[in-house]
PDB file of C-alpha atoms in Angstrom:
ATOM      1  CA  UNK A1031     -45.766 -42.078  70.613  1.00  0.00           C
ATOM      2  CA  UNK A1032     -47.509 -40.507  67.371  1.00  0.00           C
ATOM      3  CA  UNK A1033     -45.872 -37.039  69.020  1.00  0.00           C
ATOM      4  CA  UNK A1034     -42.770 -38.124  69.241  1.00  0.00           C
ATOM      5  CA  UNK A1035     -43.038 -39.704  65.823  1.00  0.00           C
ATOM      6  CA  UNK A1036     -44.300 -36.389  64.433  1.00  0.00           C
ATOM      7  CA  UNK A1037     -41.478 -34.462  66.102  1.00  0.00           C
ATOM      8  CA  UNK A1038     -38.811 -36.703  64.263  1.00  0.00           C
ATOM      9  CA  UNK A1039     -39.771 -36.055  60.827  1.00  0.00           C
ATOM     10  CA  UNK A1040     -40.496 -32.885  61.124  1.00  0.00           C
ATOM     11  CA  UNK A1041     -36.545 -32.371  62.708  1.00  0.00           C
ATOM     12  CA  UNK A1042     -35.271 -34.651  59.344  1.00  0.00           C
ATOM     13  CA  UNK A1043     -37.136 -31.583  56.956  1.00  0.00           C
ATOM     14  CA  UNK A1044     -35.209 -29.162  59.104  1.00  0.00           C
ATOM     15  CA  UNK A1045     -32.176 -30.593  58.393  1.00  0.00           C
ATOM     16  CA  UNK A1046     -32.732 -31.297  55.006  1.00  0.00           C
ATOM     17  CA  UNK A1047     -33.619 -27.611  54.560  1.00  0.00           C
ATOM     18  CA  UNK A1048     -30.509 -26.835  56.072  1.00  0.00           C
ATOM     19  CA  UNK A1049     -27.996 -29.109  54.055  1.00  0.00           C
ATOM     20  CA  UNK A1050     -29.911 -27.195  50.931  1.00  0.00           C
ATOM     21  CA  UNK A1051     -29.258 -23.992  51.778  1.00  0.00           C
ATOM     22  CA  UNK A1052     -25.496 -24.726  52.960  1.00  0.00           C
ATOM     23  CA  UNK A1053     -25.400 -26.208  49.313  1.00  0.00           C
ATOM     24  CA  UNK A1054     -26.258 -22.729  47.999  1.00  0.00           C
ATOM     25  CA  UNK A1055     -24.285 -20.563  49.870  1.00  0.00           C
ATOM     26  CA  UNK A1056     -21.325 -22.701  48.394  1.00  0.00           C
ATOM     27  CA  UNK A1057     -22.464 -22.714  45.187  1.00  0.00           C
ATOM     28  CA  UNK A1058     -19.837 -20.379  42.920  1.00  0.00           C
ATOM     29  CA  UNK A1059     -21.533 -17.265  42.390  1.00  0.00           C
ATOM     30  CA  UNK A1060     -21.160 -15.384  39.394  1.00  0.00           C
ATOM     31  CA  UNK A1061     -20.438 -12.106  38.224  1.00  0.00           C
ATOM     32  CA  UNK A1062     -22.016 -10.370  35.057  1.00  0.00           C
ATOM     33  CA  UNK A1063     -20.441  -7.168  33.637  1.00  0.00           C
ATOM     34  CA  UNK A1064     -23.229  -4.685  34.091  1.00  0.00           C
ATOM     35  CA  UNK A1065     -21.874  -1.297  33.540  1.00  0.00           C
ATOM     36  CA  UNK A1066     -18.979   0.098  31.743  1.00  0.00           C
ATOM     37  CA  UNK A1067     -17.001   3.954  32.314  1.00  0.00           C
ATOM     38  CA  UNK A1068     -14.323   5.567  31.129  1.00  0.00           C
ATOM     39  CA  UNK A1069     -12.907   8.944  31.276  1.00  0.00           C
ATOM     40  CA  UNK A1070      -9.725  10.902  29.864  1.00  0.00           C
ATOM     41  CA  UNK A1071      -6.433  10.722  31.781  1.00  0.00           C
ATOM     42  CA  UNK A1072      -3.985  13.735  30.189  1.00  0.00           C
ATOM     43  CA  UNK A1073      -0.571  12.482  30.181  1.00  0.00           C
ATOM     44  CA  UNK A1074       2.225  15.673  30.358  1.00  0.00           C
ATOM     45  CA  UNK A1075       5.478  15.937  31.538  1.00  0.00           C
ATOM     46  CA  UNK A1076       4.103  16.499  34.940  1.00  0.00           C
ATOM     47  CA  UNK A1077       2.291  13.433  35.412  1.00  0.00           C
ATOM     48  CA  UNK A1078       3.220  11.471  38.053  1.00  0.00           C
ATOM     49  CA  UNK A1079       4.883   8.087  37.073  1.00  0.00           C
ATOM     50  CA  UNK A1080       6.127   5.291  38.462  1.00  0.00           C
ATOM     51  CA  UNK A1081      10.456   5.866  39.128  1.00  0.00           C
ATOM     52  CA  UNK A1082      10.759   1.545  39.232  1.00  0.00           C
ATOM     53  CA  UNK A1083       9.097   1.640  36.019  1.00  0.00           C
ATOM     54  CA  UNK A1084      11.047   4.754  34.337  1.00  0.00           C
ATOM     55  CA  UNK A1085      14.750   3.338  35.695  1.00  0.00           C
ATOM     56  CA  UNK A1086      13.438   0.377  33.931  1.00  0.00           C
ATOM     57  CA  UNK A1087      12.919   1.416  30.323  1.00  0.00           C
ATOM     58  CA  UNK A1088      15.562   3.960  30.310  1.00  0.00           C
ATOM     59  CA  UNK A1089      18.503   1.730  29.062  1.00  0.00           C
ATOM     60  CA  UNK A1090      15.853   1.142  26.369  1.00  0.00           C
ATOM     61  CA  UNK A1091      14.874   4.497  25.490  1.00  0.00           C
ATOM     62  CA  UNK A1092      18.757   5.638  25.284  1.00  0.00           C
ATOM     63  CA  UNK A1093      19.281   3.005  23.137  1.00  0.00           C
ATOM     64  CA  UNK A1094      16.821   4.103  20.784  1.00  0.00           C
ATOM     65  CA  UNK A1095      17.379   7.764  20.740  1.00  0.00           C
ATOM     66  CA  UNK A1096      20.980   7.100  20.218  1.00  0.00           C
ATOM     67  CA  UNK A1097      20.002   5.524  17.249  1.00  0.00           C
ATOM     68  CA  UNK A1098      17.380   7.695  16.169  1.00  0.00           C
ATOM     69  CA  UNK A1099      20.012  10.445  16.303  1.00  0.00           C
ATOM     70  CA  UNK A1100      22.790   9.195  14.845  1.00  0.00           C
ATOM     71  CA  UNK A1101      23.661  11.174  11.659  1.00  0.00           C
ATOM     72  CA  UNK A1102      22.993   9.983   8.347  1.00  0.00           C
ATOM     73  CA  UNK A1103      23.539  12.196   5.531  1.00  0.00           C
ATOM     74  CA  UNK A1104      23.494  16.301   5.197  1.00  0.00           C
ATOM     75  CA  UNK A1105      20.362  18.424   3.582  1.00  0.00           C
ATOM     76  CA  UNK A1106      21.300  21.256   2.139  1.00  0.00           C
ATOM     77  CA  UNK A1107      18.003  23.065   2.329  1.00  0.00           C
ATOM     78  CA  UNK A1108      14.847  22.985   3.760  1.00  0.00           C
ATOM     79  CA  UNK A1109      12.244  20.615   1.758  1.00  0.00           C
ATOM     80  CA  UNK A1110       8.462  20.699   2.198  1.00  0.00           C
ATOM     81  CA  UNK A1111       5.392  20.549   0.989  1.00  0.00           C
ATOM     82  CA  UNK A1112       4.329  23.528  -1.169  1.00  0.00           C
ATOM     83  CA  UNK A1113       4.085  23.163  -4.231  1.00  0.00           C
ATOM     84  CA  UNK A1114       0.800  23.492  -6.783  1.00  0.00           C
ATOM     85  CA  UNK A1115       1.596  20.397  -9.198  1.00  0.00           C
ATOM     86  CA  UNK A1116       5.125  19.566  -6.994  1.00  0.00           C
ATOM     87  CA  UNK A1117       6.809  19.619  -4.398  1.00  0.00           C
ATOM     88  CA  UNK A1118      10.858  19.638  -3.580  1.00  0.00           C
ATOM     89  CA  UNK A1119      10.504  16.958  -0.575  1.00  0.00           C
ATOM     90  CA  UNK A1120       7.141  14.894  -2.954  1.00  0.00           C
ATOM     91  CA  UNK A1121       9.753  15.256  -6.092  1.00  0.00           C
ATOM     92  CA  UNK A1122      12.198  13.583  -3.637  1.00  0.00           C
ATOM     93  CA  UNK A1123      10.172  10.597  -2.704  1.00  0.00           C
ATOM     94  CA  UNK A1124       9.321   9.652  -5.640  1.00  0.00           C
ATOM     95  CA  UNK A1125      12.770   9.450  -7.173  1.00  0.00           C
ATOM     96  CA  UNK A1126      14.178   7.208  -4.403  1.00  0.00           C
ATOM     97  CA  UNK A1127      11.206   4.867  -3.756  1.00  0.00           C
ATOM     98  CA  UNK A1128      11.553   4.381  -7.865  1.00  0.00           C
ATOM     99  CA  UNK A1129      15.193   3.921  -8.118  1.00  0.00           C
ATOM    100  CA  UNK A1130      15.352   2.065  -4.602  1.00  0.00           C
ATOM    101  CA  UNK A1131      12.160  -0.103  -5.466  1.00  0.00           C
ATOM    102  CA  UNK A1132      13.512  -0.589  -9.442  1.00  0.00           C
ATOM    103  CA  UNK A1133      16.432  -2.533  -7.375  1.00  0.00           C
ATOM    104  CA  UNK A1134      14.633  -4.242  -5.818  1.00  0.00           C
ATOM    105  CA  UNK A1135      11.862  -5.797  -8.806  1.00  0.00           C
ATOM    106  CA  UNK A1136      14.816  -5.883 -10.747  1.00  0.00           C
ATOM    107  CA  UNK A1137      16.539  -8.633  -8.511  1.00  0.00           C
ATOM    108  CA  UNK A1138      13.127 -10.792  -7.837  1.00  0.00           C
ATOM    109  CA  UNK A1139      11.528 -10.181 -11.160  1.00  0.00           C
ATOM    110  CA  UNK A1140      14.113  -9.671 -13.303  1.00  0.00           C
ATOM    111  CA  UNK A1141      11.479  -5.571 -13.874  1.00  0.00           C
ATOM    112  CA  UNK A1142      11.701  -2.759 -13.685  1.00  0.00           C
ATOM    113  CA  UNK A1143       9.149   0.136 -12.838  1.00  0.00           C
ATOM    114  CA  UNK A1144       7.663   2.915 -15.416  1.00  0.00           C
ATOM    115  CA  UNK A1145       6.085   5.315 -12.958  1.00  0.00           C
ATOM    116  CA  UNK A1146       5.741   5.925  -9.067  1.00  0.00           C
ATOM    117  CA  UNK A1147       2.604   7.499  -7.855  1.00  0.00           C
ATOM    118  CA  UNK A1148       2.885   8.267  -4.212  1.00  0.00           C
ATOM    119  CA  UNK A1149      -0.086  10.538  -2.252  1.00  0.00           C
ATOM    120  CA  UNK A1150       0.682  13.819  -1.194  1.00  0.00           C
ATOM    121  CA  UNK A1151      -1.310  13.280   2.220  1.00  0.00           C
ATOM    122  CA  UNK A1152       1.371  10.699   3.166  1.00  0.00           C
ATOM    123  CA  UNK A1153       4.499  13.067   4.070  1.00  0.00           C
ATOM    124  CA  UNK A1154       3.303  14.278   7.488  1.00  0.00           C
ATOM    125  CA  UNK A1155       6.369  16.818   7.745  1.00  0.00           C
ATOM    126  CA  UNK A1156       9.170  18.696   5.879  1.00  0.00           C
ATOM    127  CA  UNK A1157      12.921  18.007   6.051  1.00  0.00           C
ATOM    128  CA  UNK A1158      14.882  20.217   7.708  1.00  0.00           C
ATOM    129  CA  UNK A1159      17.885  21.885   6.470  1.00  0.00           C
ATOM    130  CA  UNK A1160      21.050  20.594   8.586  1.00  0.00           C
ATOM    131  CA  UNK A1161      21.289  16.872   9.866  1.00  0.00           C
ATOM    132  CA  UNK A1162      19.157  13.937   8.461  1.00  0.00           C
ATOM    133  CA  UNK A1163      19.070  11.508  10.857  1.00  0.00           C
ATOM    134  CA  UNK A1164      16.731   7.541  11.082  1.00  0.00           C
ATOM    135  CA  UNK A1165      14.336  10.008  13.210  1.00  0.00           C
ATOM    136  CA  UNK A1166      13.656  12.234  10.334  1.00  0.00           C
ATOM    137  CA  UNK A1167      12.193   9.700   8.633  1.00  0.00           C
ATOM    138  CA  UNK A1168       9.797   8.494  10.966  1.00  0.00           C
ATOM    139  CA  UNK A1169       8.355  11.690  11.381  1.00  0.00           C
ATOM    140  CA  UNK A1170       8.261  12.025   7.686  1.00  0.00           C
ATOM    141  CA  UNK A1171       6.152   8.772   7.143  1.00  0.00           C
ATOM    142  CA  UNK A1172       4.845   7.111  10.345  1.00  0.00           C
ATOM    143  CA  UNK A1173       2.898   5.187   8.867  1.00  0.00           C
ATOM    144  CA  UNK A1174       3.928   1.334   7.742  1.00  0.00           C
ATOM    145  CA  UNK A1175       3.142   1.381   4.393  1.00  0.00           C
ATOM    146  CA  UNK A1176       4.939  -0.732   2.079  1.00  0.00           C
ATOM    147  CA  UNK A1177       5.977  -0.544  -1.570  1.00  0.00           C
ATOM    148  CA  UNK A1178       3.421  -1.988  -4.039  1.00  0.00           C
ATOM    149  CA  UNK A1179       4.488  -2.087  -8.269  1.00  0.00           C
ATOM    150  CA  UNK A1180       0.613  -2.488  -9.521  1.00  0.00           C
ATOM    151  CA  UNK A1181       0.072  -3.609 -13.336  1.00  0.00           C
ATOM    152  CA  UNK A1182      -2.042  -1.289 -15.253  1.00  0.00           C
ATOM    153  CA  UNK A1183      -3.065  -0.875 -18.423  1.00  0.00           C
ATOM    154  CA  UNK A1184      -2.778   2.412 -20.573  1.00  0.00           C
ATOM    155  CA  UNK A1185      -6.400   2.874 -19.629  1.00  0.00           C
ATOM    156  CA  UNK A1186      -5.910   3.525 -16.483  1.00  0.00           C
ATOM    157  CA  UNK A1187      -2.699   5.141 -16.122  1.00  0.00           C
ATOM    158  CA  UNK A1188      -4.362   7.531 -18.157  1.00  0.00           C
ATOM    159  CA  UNK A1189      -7.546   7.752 -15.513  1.00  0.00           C
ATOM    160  CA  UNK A1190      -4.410   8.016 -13.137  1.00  0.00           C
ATOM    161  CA  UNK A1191      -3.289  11.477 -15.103  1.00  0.00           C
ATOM    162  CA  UNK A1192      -6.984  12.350 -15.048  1.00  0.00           C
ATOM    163  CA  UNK A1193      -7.270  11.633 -11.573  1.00  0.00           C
ATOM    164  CA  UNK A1194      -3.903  13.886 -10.615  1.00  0.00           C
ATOM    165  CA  UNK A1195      -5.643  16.685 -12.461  1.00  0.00           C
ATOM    166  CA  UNK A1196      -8.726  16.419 -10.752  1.00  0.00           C
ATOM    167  CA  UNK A1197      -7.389  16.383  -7.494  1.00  0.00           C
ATOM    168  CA  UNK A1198      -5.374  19.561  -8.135  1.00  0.00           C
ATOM    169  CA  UNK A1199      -2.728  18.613  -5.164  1.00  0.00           C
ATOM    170  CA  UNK A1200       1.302  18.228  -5.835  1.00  0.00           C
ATOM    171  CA  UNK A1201       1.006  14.420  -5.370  1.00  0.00           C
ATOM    172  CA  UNK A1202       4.665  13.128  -5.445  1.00  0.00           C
ATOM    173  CA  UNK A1203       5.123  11.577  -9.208  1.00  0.00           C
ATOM    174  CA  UNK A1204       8.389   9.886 -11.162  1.00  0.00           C
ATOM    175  CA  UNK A1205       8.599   8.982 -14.321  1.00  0.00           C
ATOM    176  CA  UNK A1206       5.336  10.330 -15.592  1.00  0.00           C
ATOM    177  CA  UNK A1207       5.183  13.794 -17.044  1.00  0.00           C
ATOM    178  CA  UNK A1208       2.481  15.238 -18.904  1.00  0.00           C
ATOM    179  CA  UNK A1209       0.935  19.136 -19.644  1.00  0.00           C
ATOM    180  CA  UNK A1210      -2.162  20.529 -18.695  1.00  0.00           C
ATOM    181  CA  UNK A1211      -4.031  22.263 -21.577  1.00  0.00           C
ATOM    182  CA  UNK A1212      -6.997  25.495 -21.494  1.00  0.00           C
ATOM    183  CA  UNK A1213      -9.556  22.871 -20.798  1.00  0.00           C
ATOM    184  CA  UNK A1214      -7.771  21.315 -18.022  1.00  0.00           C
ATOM    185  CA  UNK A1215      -7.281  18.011 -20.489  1.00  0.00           C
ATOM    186  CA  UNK A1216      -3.785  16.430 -19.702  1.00  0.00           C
ATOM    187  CA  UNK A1217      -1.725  16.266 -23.250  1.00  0.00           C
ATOM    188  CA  UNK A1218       1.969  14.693 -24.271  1.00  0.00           C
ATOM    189  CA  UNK A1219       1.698  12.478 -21.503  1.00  0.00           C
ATOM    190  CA  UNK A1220       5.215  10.395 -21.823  1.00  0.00           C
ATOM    191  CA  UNK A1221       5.888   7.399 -19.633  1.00  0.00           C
ATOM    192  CA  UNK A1222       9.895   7.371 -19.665  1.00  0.00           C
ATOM    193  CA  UNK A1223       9.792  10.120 -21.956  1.00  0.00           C
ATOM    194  CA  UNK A1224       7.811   7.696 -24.877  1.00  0.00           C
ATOM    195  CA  UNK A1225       4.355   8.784 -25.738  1.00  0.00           C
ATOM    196  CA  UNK A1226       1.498   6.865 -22.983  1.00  0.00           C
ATOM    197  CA  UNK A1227       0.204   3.891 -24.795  1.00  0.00           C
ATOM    198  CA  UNK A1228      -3.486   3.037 -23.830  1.00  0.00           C
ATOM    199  CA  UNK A1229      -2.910  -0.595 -24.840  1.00  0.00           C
ATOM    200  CA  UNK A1230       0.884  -1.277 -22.762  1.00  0.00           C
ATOM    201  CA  UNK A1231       0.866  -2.821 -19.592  1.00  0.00           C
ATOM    202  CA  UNK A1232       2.951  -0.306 -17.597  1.00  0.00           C
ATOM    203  CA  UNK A1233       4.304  -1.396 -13.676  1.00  0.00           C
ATOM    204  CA  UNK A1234       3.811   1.264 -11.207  1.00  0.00           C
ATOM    205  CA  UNK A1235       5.102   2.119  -7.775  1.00  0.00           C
ATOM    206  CA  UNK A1236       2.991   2.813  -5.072  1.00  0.00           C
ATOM    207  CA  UNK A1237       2.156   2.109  -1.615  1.00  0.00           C
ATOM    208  CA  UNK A1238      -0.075  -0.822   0.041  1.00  0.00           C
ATOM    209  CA  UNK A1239      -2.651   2.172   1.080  1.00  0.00           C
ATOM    210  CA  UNK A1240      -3.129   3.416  -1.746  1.00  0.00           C
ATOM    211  CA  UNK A1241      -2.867   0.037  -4.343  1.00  0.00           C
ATOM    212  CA  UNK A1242      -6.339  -1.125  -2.345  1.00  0.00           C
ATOM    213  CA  UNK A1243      -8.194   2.534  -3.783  1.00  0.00           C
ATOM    214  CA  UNK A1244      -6.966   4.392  -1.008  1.00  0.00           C
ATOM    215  CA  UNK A1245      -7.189   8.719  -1.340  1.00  0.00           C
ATOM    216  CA  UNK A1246      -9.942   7.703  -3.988  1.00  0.00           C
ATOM    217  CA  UNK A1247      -7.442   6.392  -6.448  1.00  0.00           C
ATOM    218  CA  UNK A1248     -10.052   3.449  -7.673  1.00  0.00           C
ATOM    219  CA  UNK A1249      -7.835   2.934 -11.112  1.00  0.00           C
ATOM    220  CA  UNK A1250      -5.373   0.930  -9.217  1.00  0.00           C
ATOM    221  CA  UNK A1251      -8.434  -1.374  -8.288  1.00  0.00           C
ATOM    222  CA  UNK A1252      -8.007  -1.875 -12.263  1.00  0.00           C
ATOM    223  CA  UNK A1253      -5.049  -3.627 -11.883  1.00  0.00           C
ATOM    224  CA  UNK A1254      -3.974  -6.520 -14.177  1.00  0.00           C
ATOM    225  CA  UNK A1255      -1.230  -7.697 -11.647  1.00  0.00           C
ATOM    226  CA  UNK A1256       0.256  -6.550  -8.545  1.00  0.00           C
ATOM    227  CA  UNK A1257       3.596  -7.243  -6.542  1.00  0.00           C
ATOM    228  CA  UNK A1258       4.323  -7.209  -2.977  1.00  0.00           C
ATOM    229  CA  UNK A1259       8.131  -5.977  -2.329  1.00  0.00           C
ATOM    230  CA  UNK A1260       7.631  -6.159   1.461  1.00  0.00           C
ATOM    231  CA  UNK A1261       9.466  -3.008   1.633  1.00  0.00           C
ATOM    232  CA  UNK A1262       8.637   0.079   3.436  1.00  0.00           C
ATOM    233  CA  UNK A1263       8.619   3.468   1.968  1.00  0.00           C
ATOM    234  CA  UNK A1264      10.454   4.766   5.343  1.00  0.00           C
ATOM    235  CA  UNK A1265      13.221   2.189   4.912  1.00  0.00           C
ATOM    236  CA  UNK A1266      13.287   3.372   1.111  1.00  0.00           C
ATOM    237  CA  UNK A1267      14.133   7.114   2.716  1.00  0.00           C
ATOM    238  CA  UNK A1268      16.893   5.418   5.884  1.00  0.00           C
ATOM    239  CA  UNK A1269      18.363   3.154   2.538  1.00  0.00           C
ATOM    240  CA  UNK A1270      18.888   6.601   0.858  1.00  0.00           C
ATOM    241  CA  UNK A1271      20.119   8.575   3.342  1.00  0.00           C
ATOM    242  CA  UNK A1272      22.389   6.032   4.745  1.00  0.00           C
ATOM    243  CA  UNK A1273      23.817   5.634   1.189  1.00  0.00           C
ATOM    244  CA  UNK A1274      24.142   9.395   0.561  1.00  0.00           C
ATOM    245  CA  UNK A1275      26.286  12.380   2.093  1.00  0.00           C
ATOM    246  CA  UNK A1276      24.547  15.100   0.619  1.00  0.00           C
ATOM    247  CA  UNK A1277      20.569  14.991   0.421  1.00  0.00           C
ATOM    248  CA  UNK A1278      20.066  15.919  -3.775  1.00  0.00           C
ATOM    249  CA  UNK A1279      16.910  16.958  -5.006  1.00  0.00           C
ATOM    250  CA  UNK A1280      15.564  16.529  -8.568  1.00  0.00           C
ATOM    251  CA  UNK A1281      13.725  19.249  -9.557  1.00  0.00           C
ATOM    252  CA  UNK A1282      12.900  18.784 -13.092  1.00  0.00           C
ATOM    253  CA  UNK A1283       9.409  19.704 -14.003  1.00  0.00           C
ATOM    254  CA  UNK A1284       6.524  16.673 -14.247  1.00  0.00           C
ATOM    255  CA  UNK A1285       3.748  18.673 -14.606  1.00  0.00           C
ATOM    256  CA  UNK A1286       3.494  21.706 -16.499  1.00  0.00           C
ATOM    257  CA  UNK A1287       0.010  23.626 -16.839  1.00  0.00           C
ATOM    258  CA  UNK A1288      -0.644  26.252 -20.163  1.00  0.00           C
TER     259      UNK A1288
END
């Protein structure tokens, strides 16, 4: 009897031992991210792709070059980017993101713009001579910056002249002229052809990159005031050339150099 008694008990442990393990194995397991790789997949023309996917976004991709395509206006000559204090396409730029900007402050704050300061790292190609079409001017800015009119006092516009100097590139200026004397000191700096006045609070035109210090210009972290015309300088060039049949360039001289 004490056998037999012995032999039950120990069978209960076995199946105890059992049910635990069953528990275990049903238990949800989980997974921890251990390791991670990549490598570089070149994409060409001769890569293979997928046809379902390609018959898919082709209505798409029609519909967009079609646009992109579609004539706008006529340039008359080549514009680019050489230039030492200018440039033909920079000198361009400027003058339509000030008079297409000034129409716009003009409606929502009844202002209008002194000077537009645009950076001369920001016009990633020229415009060729022939058609201007909407793709033109995505390849001319691709970036989405927007149009910013920053207050500033005469202080800094003057650390803005200082800054132009320094930096010895054709950024794209309107509104602003100004000479540059033996010493490299800027002199008969006129703001809308009136002498710069160091204590006038002057609105200028600029983009979102560069109104937060961007290309190192720090005097527009200065600022008194500053205005958001949720506009973008590429639908500043579309607006223009849409509005235009003949692309005209003004090449009067901003900055002149004894």
């Amino acid at each position: 009897m004490v056998k037999l008694k012995n032999y039950a008990l120990g069978w209960k442990h076995f199946v105890l031992f059992l049910t635990f393990i069953a528990f275990l194995s049903c238990h949800e397991q989980k997974n921890y991210l251990t390791k991670i790789e990549g490598k570089k997949v070149a994409i060409s023309s001769q890569t293979n792709t997928n046809p379902d996917i390609e018959n898919y976004i082709k209505p798409y991709k029609d519909h967009l070059d079609q646009e992109l395509n579609q004539m706008l206006a006529y340039n008359p000559e080549t514009l680019d980017k050489k230039g030492e204090w200018q440039t033909n396409i920079g000198n361009l730029l400027a003058d339509i993101t000030f008079q297409y900007g000034n129409n716009v402050f003009l409606k929502r704050e009844n202002k209008l713009m002194d000077i537009c300061l645009l950076n001369h790292g920001g016009i990633r190609t020229i415009l060729p001579k022939g058609t201007v079409n909407m793709r033109n001017a995505y390849q001319i800015m691709p970036f989405e910056n927007s149009l910013y009119i920053i207050e500033l006092k005469g202080e800094q516009v003057l650390e803005m002249v200082n800054y132009i100097i320094a930096e010895k590139k054709p950024h794209p200026v309107s509104g602003l002229t100004f000479t540059i004397d033996a010493n490299n000191t800027p002199k008969n700096i006129l703001i809308q052809n009136k002498p710069l006045d160091l204590t006038k609070i002057y609105f200028v035109g600029t983009s979102d990159y560069l109104s937060n210090g961007g290309d190192n210009m720090l005097f527009f972290k200065k600022r008194i005031g500053s205005h958001d015309m949720n506009y973008k300088l590429r639908n500043i060039m579309i607006d223009y050339f849409t509005a235009v049949d003949t692309v005209k360039v003004n090449k009067s001289i901003r900055i002149t150099k004894e």
